Amino acid sequence: QVQLVESGGGLVQPGGSLRLSCAASGIIFSRYAINWYRQSPGKQRELVAGIASGGFTNYADFVKGRFTISRDNAKNTVYLQMSSLKPEDTAVYYCNAHFRTDYYWGQGTQVTVSS
């Protein structure tokens, strides 16, 4: 059974930091690209950051310089380090795992940036 579990979300003040984790099971983790998406009510789900199986990363313009994606294949886990958080970063953050034609999604973790 394939499972992706996000954790690390919560309430943080503007300018603060959070680290999200995405732990995977049921897949050969090192083969998969892992992506973080986010979605706010009434908005489309948008790509935040991604990391390829070989370690190459990409970021949406609105988070570049503030967020860092990394992976630890030994732990089957991908991280999203978020700094300088803004209220507009408030969303449910989802991870997905992608390998060839296979896509899997986690259930998401809520991030709220507010004073």
PDB file of N, CA and C in Angstrom, residues 3-108:
ATOM      1  N   GLN A   3       1.602   5.096   0.659  1.00  0.00           N
ATOM      2  CA  GLN A   3       1.139   6.116   1.586  1.00  0.00           C
ATOM      3  C   GLN A   3       2.131   7.268   1.616  1.00  0.00           C
ATOM      4  N   LEU A   4       1.609   8.475   1.528  1.00  0.00           N
ATOM      5  CA  LEU A   4       2.376   9.692   1.725  1.00  0.00           C
ATOM      6  C   LEU A   4       1.736  10.453   2.876  1.00  0.00           C
ATOM      7  N   VAL A   5       2.524  10.805   3.858  1.00  0.00           N
ATOM      8  CA  VAL A   5       2.011  11.471   5.044  1.00  0.00           C
ATOM      9  C   VAL A   5       2.767  12.764   5.261  1.00  0.00           C
ATOM     10  N   GLU A   6       2.045  13.874   5.175  1.00  0.00           N
ATOM     11  CA  GLU A   6       2.629  15.186   5.441  1.00  0.00           C
ATOM     12  C   GLU A   6       2.506  15.518   6.924  1.00  0.00           C
ATOM     13  N   SER A   7       3.465  16.253   7.421  1.00  0.00           N
ATOM     14  CA  SER A   7       3.418  16.722   8.794  1.00  0.00           C
ATOM     15  C   SER A   7       4.211  18.015   8.907  1.00  0.00           C
ATOM     16  N   GLY A   8       4.058  18.686  10.023  1.00  0.00           N
ATOM     17  CA  GLY A   8       4.828  19.887  10.296  1.00  0.00           C
ATOM     18  C   GLY A   8       4.081  21.185  10.136  1.00  0.00           C
ATOM     19  N   GLY A   9       2.860  21.126   9.657  1.00  0.00           N
ATOM     20  CA  GLY A   9       2.086  22.341   9.507  1.00  0.00           C
ATOM     21  C   GLY A   9       1.634  22.885  10.845  1.00  0.00           C
ATOM     22  N   GLY A  10       1.106  24.094  10.806  1.00  0.00           N
ATOM     23  CA  GLY A  10       0.630  24.728  12.010  1.00  0.00           C
ATOM     24  C   GLY A  10       0.465  26.210  11.818  1.00  0.00           C
ATOM     25  N   LEU A  11       0.326  26.901  12.931  1.00  0.00           N
ATOM     26  CA  LEU A  11       0.163  28.350  12.941  1.00  0.00           C
ATOM     27  C   LEU A  11       1.501  29.012  13.212  1.00  0.00           C
ATOM     28  N   VAL A  12       1.846  29.979  12.383  1.00  0.00           N
ATOM     29  CA  VAL A  12       3.104  30.694  12.536  1.00  0.00           C
ATOM     30  C   VAL A  12       2.878  32.164  12.212  1.00  0.00           C
ATOM     31  N   GLN A  13       3.636  33.032  12.853  1.00  0.00           N
ATOM     32  CA  GLN A  13       3.533  34.457  12.587  1.00  0.00           C
ATOM     33  C   GLN A  13       4.231  34.827  11.288  1.00  0.00           C
ATOM     34  N   PRO A  14       3.793  35.906  10.642  1.00  0.00           N
ATOM     35  CA  PRO A  14       4.521  36.380   9.470  1.00  0.00           C
ATOM     36  C   PRO A  14       5.998  36.572   9.777  1.00  0.00           C
ATOM     37  N   GLY A  15       6.827  36.150   8.843  1.00  0.00           N
ATOM     38  CA  GLY A  15       8.266  36.196   9.036  1.00  0.00           C
ATOM     39  C   GLY A  15       8.845  34.969   9.694  1.00  0.00           C
ATOM     40  N   GLY A  16       7.992  34.100  10.184  1.00  0.00           N
ATOM     41  CA  GLY A  16       8.445  32.903  10.856  1.00  0.00           C
ATOM     42  C   GLY A  16       8.788  31.782   9.899  1.00  0.00           C
ATOM     43  N   SER A  17       9.102  30.637  10.484  1.00  0.00           N
ATOM     44  CA  SER A  17       9.546  29.484   9.714  1.00  0.00           C
ATOM     45  C   SER A  17       8.824  28.220  10.145  1.00  0.00           C
ATOM     46  N   LEU A  18       8.697  27.305   9.219  1.00  0.00           N
ATOM     47  CA  LEU A  18       8.190  25.967   9.470  1.00  0.00           C
ATOM     48  C   LEU A  18       8.936  24.993   8.576  1.00  0.00           C
ATOM     49  N   ARG A  19       9.034  23.766   9.027  1.00  0.00           N
ATOM     50  CA  ARG A  19       9.557  22.702   8.187  1.00  0.00           C
ATOM     51  C   ARG A  19       8.505  21.619   8.035  1.00  0.00           C
ATOM     52  N   LEU A  20       8.096  21.403   6.800  1.00  0.00           N
ATOM     53  CA  LEU A  20       7.158  20.345   6.488  1.00  0.00           C
ATOM     54  C   LEU A  20       7.906  19.076   6.108  1.00  0.00           C
ATOM     55  N   SER A  21       7.307  17.952   6.429  1.00  0.00           N
ATOM     56  CA  SER A  21       7.866  16.659   6.071  1.00  0.00           C
ATOM     57  C   SER A  21       6.849  15.857   5.281  1.00  0.00           C
ATOM     58  N   CYS A  22       7.335  15.067   4.363  1.00  0.00           N
ATOM     59  CA  CYS A  22       6.510  14.132   3.611  1.00  0.00           C
ATOM     60  C   CYS A  22       7.187  12.775   3.690  1.00  0.00           C
ATOM     61  N   ALA A  23       6.581  11.878   4.429  1.00  0.00           N
ATOM     62  CA  ALA A  23       7.127  10.539   4.614  1.00  0.00           C
ATOM     63  C   ALA A  23       6.373   9.561   3.727  1.00  0.00           C
ATOM     64  N   ALA A  24       7.106   8.786   2.963  1.00  0.00           N
ATOM     65  CA  ALA A  24       6.522   7.867   2.000  1.00  0.00           C
ATOM     66  C   ALA A  24       6.763   6.423   2.404  1.00  0.00           C
ATOM     67  N   SER A  25       5.819   5.581   2.053  1.00  0.00           N
ATOM     68  CA  SER A  25       5.969   4.147   2.215  1.00  0.00           C
ATOM     69  C   SER A  25       5.271   3.448   1.062  1.00  0.00           C
ATOM     70  N   GLY A  26       5.680   2.235   0.786  1.00  0.00           N
ATOM     71  CA  GLY A  26       5.052   1.455  -0.267  1.00  0.00           C
ATOM     72  C   GLY A  26       5.579   1.725  -1.663  1.00  0.00           C
ATOM     73  N   ILE A  27       6.598   2.546  -1.782  1.00  0.00           N
ATOM     74  CA  ILE A  27       7.224   2.824  -3.063  1.00  0.00           C
ATOM     75  C   ILE A  27       8.733   2.711  -2.919  1.00  0.00           C
ATOM     76  N   ILE A  28       9.398   2.539  -4.056  1.00  0.00           N
ATOM     77  CA  ILE A  28      10.857   2.638  -4.051  1.00  0.00           C
ATOM     78  C   ILE A  28      11.166   4.124  -4.111  1.00  0.00           C
ATOM     79  N   PHE A  29      11.333   4.690  -2.948  1.00  0.00           N
ATOM     80  CA  PHE A  29      11.315   6.134  -2.783  1.00  0.00           C
ATOM     81  C   PHE A  29      12.350   6.837  -3.652  1.00  0.00           C
ATOM     82  N   SER A  30      13.543   6.292  -3.734  1.00  0.00           N
ATOM     83  CA  SER A  30      14.622   6.968  -4.435  1.00  0.00           C
ATOM     84  C   SER A  30      14.358   7.150  -5.925  1.00  0.00           C
ATOM     85  N   ARG A  31      13.419   6.404  -6.480  1.00  0.00           N
ATOM     86  CA  ARG A  31      13.092   6.524  -7.897  1.00  0.00           C
ATOM     87  C   ARG A  31      12.136   7.675  -8.192  1.00  0.00           C
ATOM     88  N   TYR A  32      11.508   8.199  -7.179  1.00  0.00           N
ATOM     89  CA  TYR A  32      10.411   9.130  -7.372  1.00  0.00           C
ATOM     90  C   TYR A  32      10.840  10.575  -7.238  1.00  0.00           C
ATOM     91  N   ALA A  33      10.333  11.395  -8.137  1.00  0.00           N
ATOM     92  CA  ALA A  33      10.352  12.827  -7.906  1.00  0.00           C
ATOM     93  C   ALA A  33       9.271  13.161  -6.887  1.00  0.00           C
ATOM     94  N   ILE A  34       9.562  14.079  -6.003  1.00  0.00           N
ATOM     95  CA  ILE A  34       8.615  14.497  -4.976  1.00  0.00           C
ATOM     96  C   ILE A  34       8.337  15.983  -5.156  1.00  0.00           C
ATOM     97  N   ASN A  35       7.072  16.327  -5.132  1.00  0.00           N
ATOM     98  CA  ASN A  35       6.653  17.703  -5.322  1.00  0.00           C
ATOM     99  C   ASN A  35       5.792  18.156  -4.151  1.00  0.00           C
ATOM    100  N   TRP A  36       5.916  19.422  -3.809  1.00  0.00           N
ATOM    101  CA  TRP A  36       5.015  20.061  -2.865  1.00  0.00           C
ATOM    102  C   TRP A  36       4.078  20.990  -3.623  1.00  0.00           C
ATOM    103  N   TYR A  37       2.801  20.845  -3.358  1.00  0.00           N
ATOM    104  CA  TYR A  37       1.763  21.725  -3.870  1.00  0.00           C
ATOM    105  C   TYR A  37       1.053  22.381  -2.695  1.00  0.00           C
ATOM    106  N   ARG A  38       0.337  23.440  -2.998  1.00  0.00           N
ATOM    107  CA  ARG A  38      -0.499  24.040  -1.970  1.00  0.00           C
ATOM    108  C   ARG A  38      -1.811  24.501  -2.587  1.00  0.00           C
ATOM    109  N   GLN A  39      -2.814  24.594  -1.746  1.00  0.00           N
ATOM    110  CA  GLN A  39      -4.122  25.019  -2.204  1.00  0.00           C
ATOM    111  C   GLN A  39      -4.837  25.791  -1.104  1.00  0.00           C
ATOM    112  N   SER A  40      -5.332  26.959  -1.470  1.00  0.00           N
ATOM    113  CA  SER A  40      -6.153  27.772  -0.599  1.00  0.00           C
ATOM    114  C   SER A  40      -7.596  27.688  -1.079  1.00  0.00           C
ATOM    115  N   PRO A  41      -8.558  27.942  -0.193  1.00  0.00           N
ATOM    116  CA  PRO A  41      -9.960  27.896  -0.608  1.00  0.00           C
ATOM    117  C   PRO A  41     -10.235  28.803  -1.798  1.00  0.00           C
ATOM    118  N   GLY A  42     -10.916  28.267  -2.794  1.00  0.00           N
ATOM    119  CA  GLY A  42     -11.270  29.035  -3.969  1.00  0.00           C
ATOM    120  C   GLY A  42     -10.165  29.206  -4.991  1.00  0.00           C
ATOM    121  N   LYS A  43      -9.020  28.619  -4.748  1.00  0.00           N
ATOM    122  CA  LYS A  43      -7.898  28.731  -5.668  1.00  0.00           C
ATOM    123  C   LYS A  43      -7.496  27.363  -6.181  1.00  0.00           C
ATOM    124  N   GLN A  44      -6.853  27.367  -7.338  1.00  0.00           N
ATOM    125  CA  GLN A  44      -6.322  26.133  -7.885  1.00  0.00           C
ATOM    126  C   GLN A  44      -5.116  25.662  -7.083  1.00  0.00           C
ATOM    127  N   ARG A  45      -4.934  24.375  -7.079  1.00  0.00           N
ATOM    128  CA  ARG A  45      -3.731  23.830  -6.484  1.00  0.00           C
ATOM    129  C   ARG A  45      -2.524  24.253  -7.322  1.00  0.00           C
ATOM    130  N   GLU A  46      -1.480  24.722  -6.668  1.00  0.00           N
ATOM    131  CA  GLU A  46      -0.322  25.230  -7.368  1.00  0.00           C
ATOM    132  C   GLU A  46       0.950  24.557  -6.886  1.00  0.00           C
ATOM    133  N   LEU A  47       1.866  24.394  -7.813  1.00  0.00           N
ATOM    134  CA  LEU A  47       3.154  23.791  -7.491  1.00  0.00           C
ATOM    135  C   LEU A  47       3.997  24.774  -6.698  1.00  0.00           C
ATOM    136  N   VAL A  48       4.556  24.302  -5.612  1.00  0.00           N
ATOM    137  CA  VAL A  48       5.422  25.108  -4.761  1.00  0.00           C
ATOM    138  C   VAL A  48       6.890  24.800  -5.030  1.00  0.00           C
ATOM    139  N   ALA A  49       7.236  23.541  -5.000  1.00  0.00           N
ATOM    140  CA  ALA A  49       8.619  23.122  -5.191  1.00  0.00           C
ATOM    141  C   ALA A  49       8.644  21.650  -5.555  1.00  0.00           C
ATOM    142  N   GLY A  50       9.710  21.242  -6.200  1.00  0.00           N
ATOM    143  CA  GLY A  50       9.884  19.848  -6.540  1.00  0.00           C
ATOM    144  C   GLY A  50      11.336  19.445  -6.462  1.00  0.00           C
ATOM    145  N   ILE A  51      11.548  18.164  -6.238  1.00  0.00           N
ATOM    146  CA  ILE A  51      12.897  17.621  -6.223  1.00  0.00           C
ATOM    147  C   ILE A  51      12.883  16.302  -6.974  1.00  0.00           C
ATOM    148  N   ALA A  52      13.789  16.169  -7.919  1.00  0.00           N
ATOM    149  CA  ALA A  52      13.880  14.981  -8.742  1.00  0.00           C
ATOM    150  C   ALA A  52      14.604  13.866  -7.998  1.00  0.00           C
ATOM    151  N   SER A  53      14.526  12.672  -8.564  1.00  0.00           N
ATOM    152  CA  SER A  53      15.194  11.537  -7.941  1.00  0.00           C
ATOM    153  C   SER A  53      16.696  11.762  -7.815  1.00  0.00           C
ATOM    154  N   GLY A  54      17.273  12.497  -8.769  1.00  0.00           N
ATOM    155  CA  GLY A  54      18.689  12.801  -8.732  1.00  0.00           C
ATOM    156  C   GLY A  54      19.058  14.008  -7.901  1.00  0.00           C
ATOM    157  N   GLY A  55      18.075  14.681  -7.327  1.00  0.00           N
ATOM    158  CA  GLY A  55      18.343  15.789  -6.441  1.00  0.00           C
ATOM    159  C   GLY A  55      18.137  17.169  -7.035  1.00  0.00           C
ATOM    160  N   PHE A  56      17.868  17.262  -8.327  1.00  0.00           N
ATOM    161  CA  PHE A  56      17.596  18.564  -8.921  1.00  0.00           C
ATOM    162  C   PHE A  56      16.320  19.147  -8.350  1.00  0.00           C
ATOM    163  N   THR A  57      16.327  20.433  -8.119  1.00  0.00           N
ATOM    164  CA  THR A  57      15.197  21.102  -7.497  1.00  0.00           C
ATOM    165  C   THR A  57      14.644  22.192  -8.391  1.00  0.00           C
ATOM    166  N   ASN A  58      13.387  22.500  -8.177  1.00  0.00           N
ATOM    167  CA  ASN A  58      12.771  23.638  -8.830  1.00  0.00           C
ATOM    168  C   ASN A  58      11.776  24.267  -7.869  1.00  0.00           C
ATOM    169  N   TYR A  59      11.543  25.567  -8.054  1.00  0.00           N
ATOM    170  CA  TYR A  59      10.703  26.327  -7.145  1.00  0.00           C
ATOM    171  C   TYR A  59       9.805  27.267  -7.918  1.00  0.00           C
ATOM    172  N   ALA A  60       8.620  27.463  -7.398  1.00  0.00           N
ATOM    173  CA  ALA A  60       7.781  28.524  -7.899  1.00  0.00           C
ATOM    174  C   ALA A  60       8.419  29.872  -7.587  1.00  0.00           C
ATOM    175  N   ASP A  61       8.189  30.840  -8.458  1.00  0.00           N
ATOM    176  CA  ASP A  61       8.791  32.152  -8.266  1.00  0.00           C
ATOM    177  C   ASP A  61       8.397  32.778  -6.929  1.00  0.00           C
ATOM    178  N   PHE A  62       7.198  32.509  -6.476  1.00  0.00           N
ATOM    179  CA  PHE A  62       6.718  33.173  -5.272  1.00  0.00           C
ATOM    180  C   PHE A  62       7.316  32.624  -3.989  1.00  0.00           C
ATOM    181  N   VAL A  63       8.087  31.540  -4.081  1.00  0.00           N
ATOM    182  CA  VAL A  63       8.753  31.009  -2.893  1.00  0.00           C
ATOM    183  C   VAL A  63      10.264  30.952  -3.030  1.00  0.00           C
ATOM    184  N   LYS A  64      10.767  31.194  -4.212  1.00  0.00           N
ATOM    185  CA  LYS A  64      12.200  31.081  -4.438  1.00  0.00           C
ATOM    186  C   LYS A  64      12.961  32.053  -3.539  1.00  0.00           C
ATOM    187  N   GLY A  65      13.970  31.530  -2.873  1.00  0.00           N
ATOM    188  CA  GLY A  65      14.727  32.318  -1.925  1.00  0.00           C
ATOM    189  C   GLY A  65      14.213  32.231  -0.508  1.00  0.00           C
ATOM    190  N   ARG A  66      13.008  31.723  -0.334  1.00  0.00           N
ATOM    191  CA  ARG A  66      12.415  31.582   0.988  1.00  0.00           C
ATOM    192  C   ARG A  66      12.245  30.126   1.404  1.00  0.00           C
ATOM    193  N   PHE A  67      11.953  29.261   0.429  1.00  0.00           N
ATOM    194  CA  PHE A  67      11.703  27.847   0.713  1.00  0.00           C
ATOM    195  C   PHE A  67      12.835  27.003   0.151  1.00  0.00           C
ATOM    196  N   THR A  68      13.106  25.895   0.810  1.00  0.00           N
ATOM    197  CA  THR A  68      14.103  24.942   0.344  1.00  0.00           C
ATOM    198  C   THR A  68      13.537  23.535   0.444  1.00  0.00           C
ATOM    199  N   ILE A  69      13.611  22.805  -0.658  1.00  0.00           N
ATOM    200  CA  ILE A  69      13.179  21.416  -0.668  1.00  0.00           C
ATOM    201  C   ILE A  69      14.410  20.518  -0.626  1.00  0.00           C
ATOM    202  N   SER A  70      14.306  19.438   0.117  1.00  0.00           N
ATOM    203  CA  SER A  70      15.402  18.486   0.213  1.00  0.00           C
ATOM    204  C   SER A  70      14.827  17.096   0.434  1.00  0.00           C
ATOM    205  N   ARG A  71      15.661  16.091   0.265  1.00  0.00           N
ATOM    206  CA  ARG A  71      15.193  14.728   0.477  1.00  0.00           C
ATOM    207  C   ARG A  71      16.235  13.917   1.203  1.00  0.00           C
ATOM    208  N   ASP A  72      15.757  12.967   1.977  1.00  0.00           N
ATOM    209  CA  ASP A  72      16.590  12.014   2.681  1.00  0.00           C
ATOM    210  C   ASP A  72      16.082  10.639   2.285  1.00  0.00           C
ATOM    211  N   ASN A  73      16.729  10.038   1.303  1.00  0.00           N
ATOM    212  CA  ASN A  73      16.243   8.762   0.788  1.00  0.00           C
ATOM    213  C   ASN A  73      16.331   7.647   1.827  1.00  0.00           C
ATOM    214  N   ALA A  74      17.285   7.748   2.730  1.00  0.00           N
ATOM    215  CA  ALA A  74      17.406   6.736   3.774  1.00  0.00           C
ATOM    216  C   ALA A  74      16.197   6.735   4.694  1.00  0.00           C
ATOM    217  N   LYS A  75      15.542   7.884   4.820  1.00  0.00           N
ATOM    218  CA  LYS A  75      14.357   8.002   5.663  1.00  0.00           C
ATOM    219  C   LYS A  75      13.066   8.025   4.864  1.00  0.00           C
ATOM    220  N   ASN A  76      13.162   7.887   3.545  1.00  0.00           N
ATOM    221  CA  ASN A  76      11.986   7.973   2.673  1.00  0.00           C
ATOM    222  C   ASN A  76      11.185   9.243   2.951  1.00  0.00           C
ATOM    223  N   THR A  77      11.893  10.336   3.093  1.00  0.00           N
ATOM    224  CA  THR A  77      11.254  11.580   3.506  1.00  0.00           C
ATOM    225  C   THR A  77      11.776  12.754   2.696  1.00  0.00           C
ATOM    226  N   VAL A  78      10.868  13.640   2.342  1.00  0.00           N
ATOM    227  CA  VAL A  78      11.190  14.912   1.711  1.00  0.00           C
ATOM    228  C   VAL A  78      10.773  16.027   2.651  1.00  0.00           C
ATOM    229  N   TYR A  79      11.565  17.079   2.673  1.00  0.00           N
ATOM    230  CA  TYR A  79      11.312  18.209   3.548  1.00  0.00           C
ATOM    231  C   TYR A  79      11.089  19.474   2.736  1.00  0.00           C
ATOM    232  N   LEU A  80      10.295  20.347   3.287  1.00  0.00           N
ATOM    233  CA  LEU A  80      10.141  21.689   2.745  1.00  0.00           C
ATOM    234  C   LEU A  80      10.390  22.667   3.878  1.00  0.00           C
ATOM    235  N   GLN A  81      11.560  23.285   3.855  1.00  0.00           N
ATOM    236  CA  GLN A  81      11.901  24.293   4.843  1.00  0.00           C
ATOM    237  C   GLN A  81      11.365  25.628   4.362  1.00  0.00           C
ATOM    238  N   MET A  82      10.488  26.221   5.140  1.00  0.00           N
ATOM    239  CA  MET A  82       9.827  27.460   4.768  1.00  0.00           C
ATOM    240  C   MET A  82      10.256  28.554   5.731  1.00  0.00           C
ATOM    241  N   SER A  83      10.773  29.632   5.182  1.00  0.00           N
ATOM    242  CA  SER A  83      11.215  30.770   5.970  1.00  0.00           C
ATOM    243  C   SER A  83      10.573  32.036   5.430  1.00  0.00           C
ATOM    244  N   SER A  84      10.660  33.097   6.216  1.00  0.00           N
ATOM    245  CA  SER A  84      10.091  34.391   5.832  1.00  0.00           C
ATOM    246  C   SER A  84       8.654  34.243   5.365  1.00  0.00           C
ATOM    247  N   LEU A  85       7.891  33.518   6.136  1.00  0.00           N
ATOM    248  CA  LEU A  85       6.528  33.198   5.731  1.00  0.00           C
ATOM    249  C   LEU A  85       5.642  34.435   5.700  1.00  0.00           C
ATOM    250  N   LYS A  86       4.743  34.430   4.737  1.00  0.00           N
ATOM    251  CA  LYS A  86       3.815  35.523   4.514  1.00  0.00           C
ATOM    252  C   LYS A  86       2.389  35.024   4.686  1.00  0.00           C
ATOM    253  N   PRO A  87       1.456  35.914   5.009  1.00  0.00           N
ATOM    254  CA  PRO A  87       0.063  35.477   5.109  1.00  0.00           C
ATOM    255  C   PRO A  87      -0.442  34.772   3.859  1.00  0.00           C
ATOM    256  N   GLU A  88       0.018  35.186   2.692  1.00  0.00           N
ATOM    257  CA  GLU A  88      -0.422  34.556   1.460  1.00  0.00           C
ATOM    258  C   GLU A  88       0.119  33.142   1.273  1.00  0.00           C
ATOM    259  N   ASP A  89       1.033  32.713   2.140  1.00  0.00           N
ATOM    260  CA  ASP A  89       1.482  31.329   2.129  1.00  0.00           C
ATOM    261  C   ASP A  89       0.491  30.399   2.815  1.00  0.00           C
ATOM    262  N   THR A  90      -0.513  30.957   3.445  1.00  0.00           N
ATOM    263  CA  THR A  90      -1.523  30.147   4.113  1.00  0.00           C
ATOM    264  C   THR A  90      -2.217  29.242   3.106  1.00  0.00           C
ATOM    265  N   ALA A  91      -2.208  27.954   3.374  1.00  0.00           N
ATOM    266  CA  ALA A  91      -2.782  26.974   2.463  1.00  0.00           C
ATOM    267  C   ALA A  91      -2.651  25.594   3.083  1.00  0.00           C
ATOM    268  N   VAL A  92      -3.314  24.643   2.458  1.00  0.00           N
ATOM    269  CA  VAL A  92      -3.031  23.248   2.732  1.00  0.00           C
ATOM    270  C   VAL A  92      -1.917  22.816   1.800  1.00  0.00           C
ATOM    271  N   TYR A  93      -0.884  22.254   2.355  1.00  0.00           N
ATOM    272  CA  TYR A  93       0.279  21.827   1.587  1.00  0.00           C
ATOM    273  C   TYR A  93       0.233  20.314   1.399  1.00  0.00           C
ATOM    274  N   TYR A  94       0.380  19.902   0.152  1.00  0.00           N
ATOM    275  CA  TYR A  94       0.320  18.499  -0.217  1.00  0.00           C
ATOM    276  C   TYR A  94       1.633  18.062  -0.847  1.00  0.00           C
ATOM    277  N   CYS A  95       2.036  16.851  -0.573  1.00  0.00           N
ATOM    278  CA  CYS A  95       3.144  16.293  -1.325  1.00  0.00           C
ATOM    279  C   CYS A  95       2.622  15.258  -2.307  1.00  0.00           C
ATOM    280  N   ASN A  96       3.318  15.127  -3.412  1.00  0.00           N
ATOM    281  CA  ASN A  96       3.041  14.032  -4.312  1.00  0.00           C
ATOM    282  C   ASN A  96       4.342  13.374  -4.742  1.00  0.00           C
ATOM    283  N   ALA A  97       4.217  12.131  -5.120  1.00  0.00           N
ATOM    284  CA  ALA A  97       5.340  11.333  -5.603  1.00  0.00           C
ATOM    285  C   ALA A  97       5.063  10.938  -7.036  1.00  0.00           C
ATOM    286  N   HIS A  98       6.043  11.136  -7.898  1.00  0.00           N
ATOM    287  CA  HIS A  98       5.864  10.925  -9.326  1.00  0.00           C
ATOM    288  C   HIS A  98       6.999  10.083  -9.874  1.00  0.00           C
ATOM    289  N   PHE A  99       6.633   8.986 -10.511  1.00  0.00           N
ATOM    290  CA  PHE A  99       7.594   8.149 -11.212  1.00  0.00           C
ATOM    291  C   PHE A  99       6.927   7.585 -12.454  1.00  0.00           C
ATOM    292  N   ARG A 100       7.422   8.004 -13.597  1.00  0.00           N
ATOM    293  CA  ARG A 100       6.862   7.599 -14.879  1.00  0.00           C
ATOM    294  C   ARG A 100       5.370   7.942 -14.917  1.00  0.00           C
ATOM    295  N   THR A 101       4.515   6.949 -14.980  1.00  0.00           N
ATOM    296  CA  THR A 101       3.082   7.204 -15.051  1.00  0.00           C
ATOM    297  C   THR A 101       2.394   7.155 -13.693  1.00  0.00           C
ATOM    298  N   ASP A 102       3.148   6.961 -12.643  1.00  0.00           N
ATOM    299  CA  ASP A 102       2.574   6.812 -11.311  1.00  0.00           C
ATOM    300  C   ASP A 102       2.575   8.131 -10.560  1.00  0.00           C
ATOM    301  N   TYR A 103       1.434   8.474 -10.002  1.00  0.00           N
ATOM    302  CA  TYR A 103       1.265   9.652  -9.164  1.00  0.00           C
ATOM    303  C   TYR A 103       0.579   9.247  -7.866  1.00  0.00           C
ATOM    304  N   TYR A 104       1.088   9.738  -6.762  1.00  0.00           N
ATOM    305  CA  TYR A 104       0.460   9.502  -5.471  1.00  0.00           C
ATOM    306  C   TYR A 104       0.417  10.816  -4.710  1.00  0.00           C
ATOM    307  N   TRP A 105      -0.620  10.970  -3.915  1.00  0.00           N
ATOM    308  CA  TRP A 105      -0.834  12.192  -3.148  1.00  0.00           C
ATOM    309  C   TRP A 105      -1.014  11.895  -1.676  1.00  0.00           C
ATOM    310  N   GLY A 106      -0.495  12.799  -0.852  1.00  0.00           N
ATOM    311  CA  GLY A 106      -0.811  12.775   0.558  1.00  0.00           C
ATOM    312  C   GLY A 106      -2.102  13.521   0.826  1.00  0.00           C
ATOM    313  N   GLN A 107      -2.517  13.542   2.082  1.00  0.00           N
ATOM    314  CA  GLN A 107      -3.775  14.187   2.431  1.00  0.00           C
ATOM    315  C   GLN A 107      -3.617  15.644   2.835  1.00  0.00           C
ATOM    316  N   GLY A 108      -2.405  16.110   2.987  1.00  0.00           N
ATOM    317  CA  GLY A 108      -2.155  17.514   3.209  1.00  0.00           C
ATOM    318  C   GLY A 108      -1.937  17.891   4.659  1.00  0.00           C
TER     319      GLY A 108
END
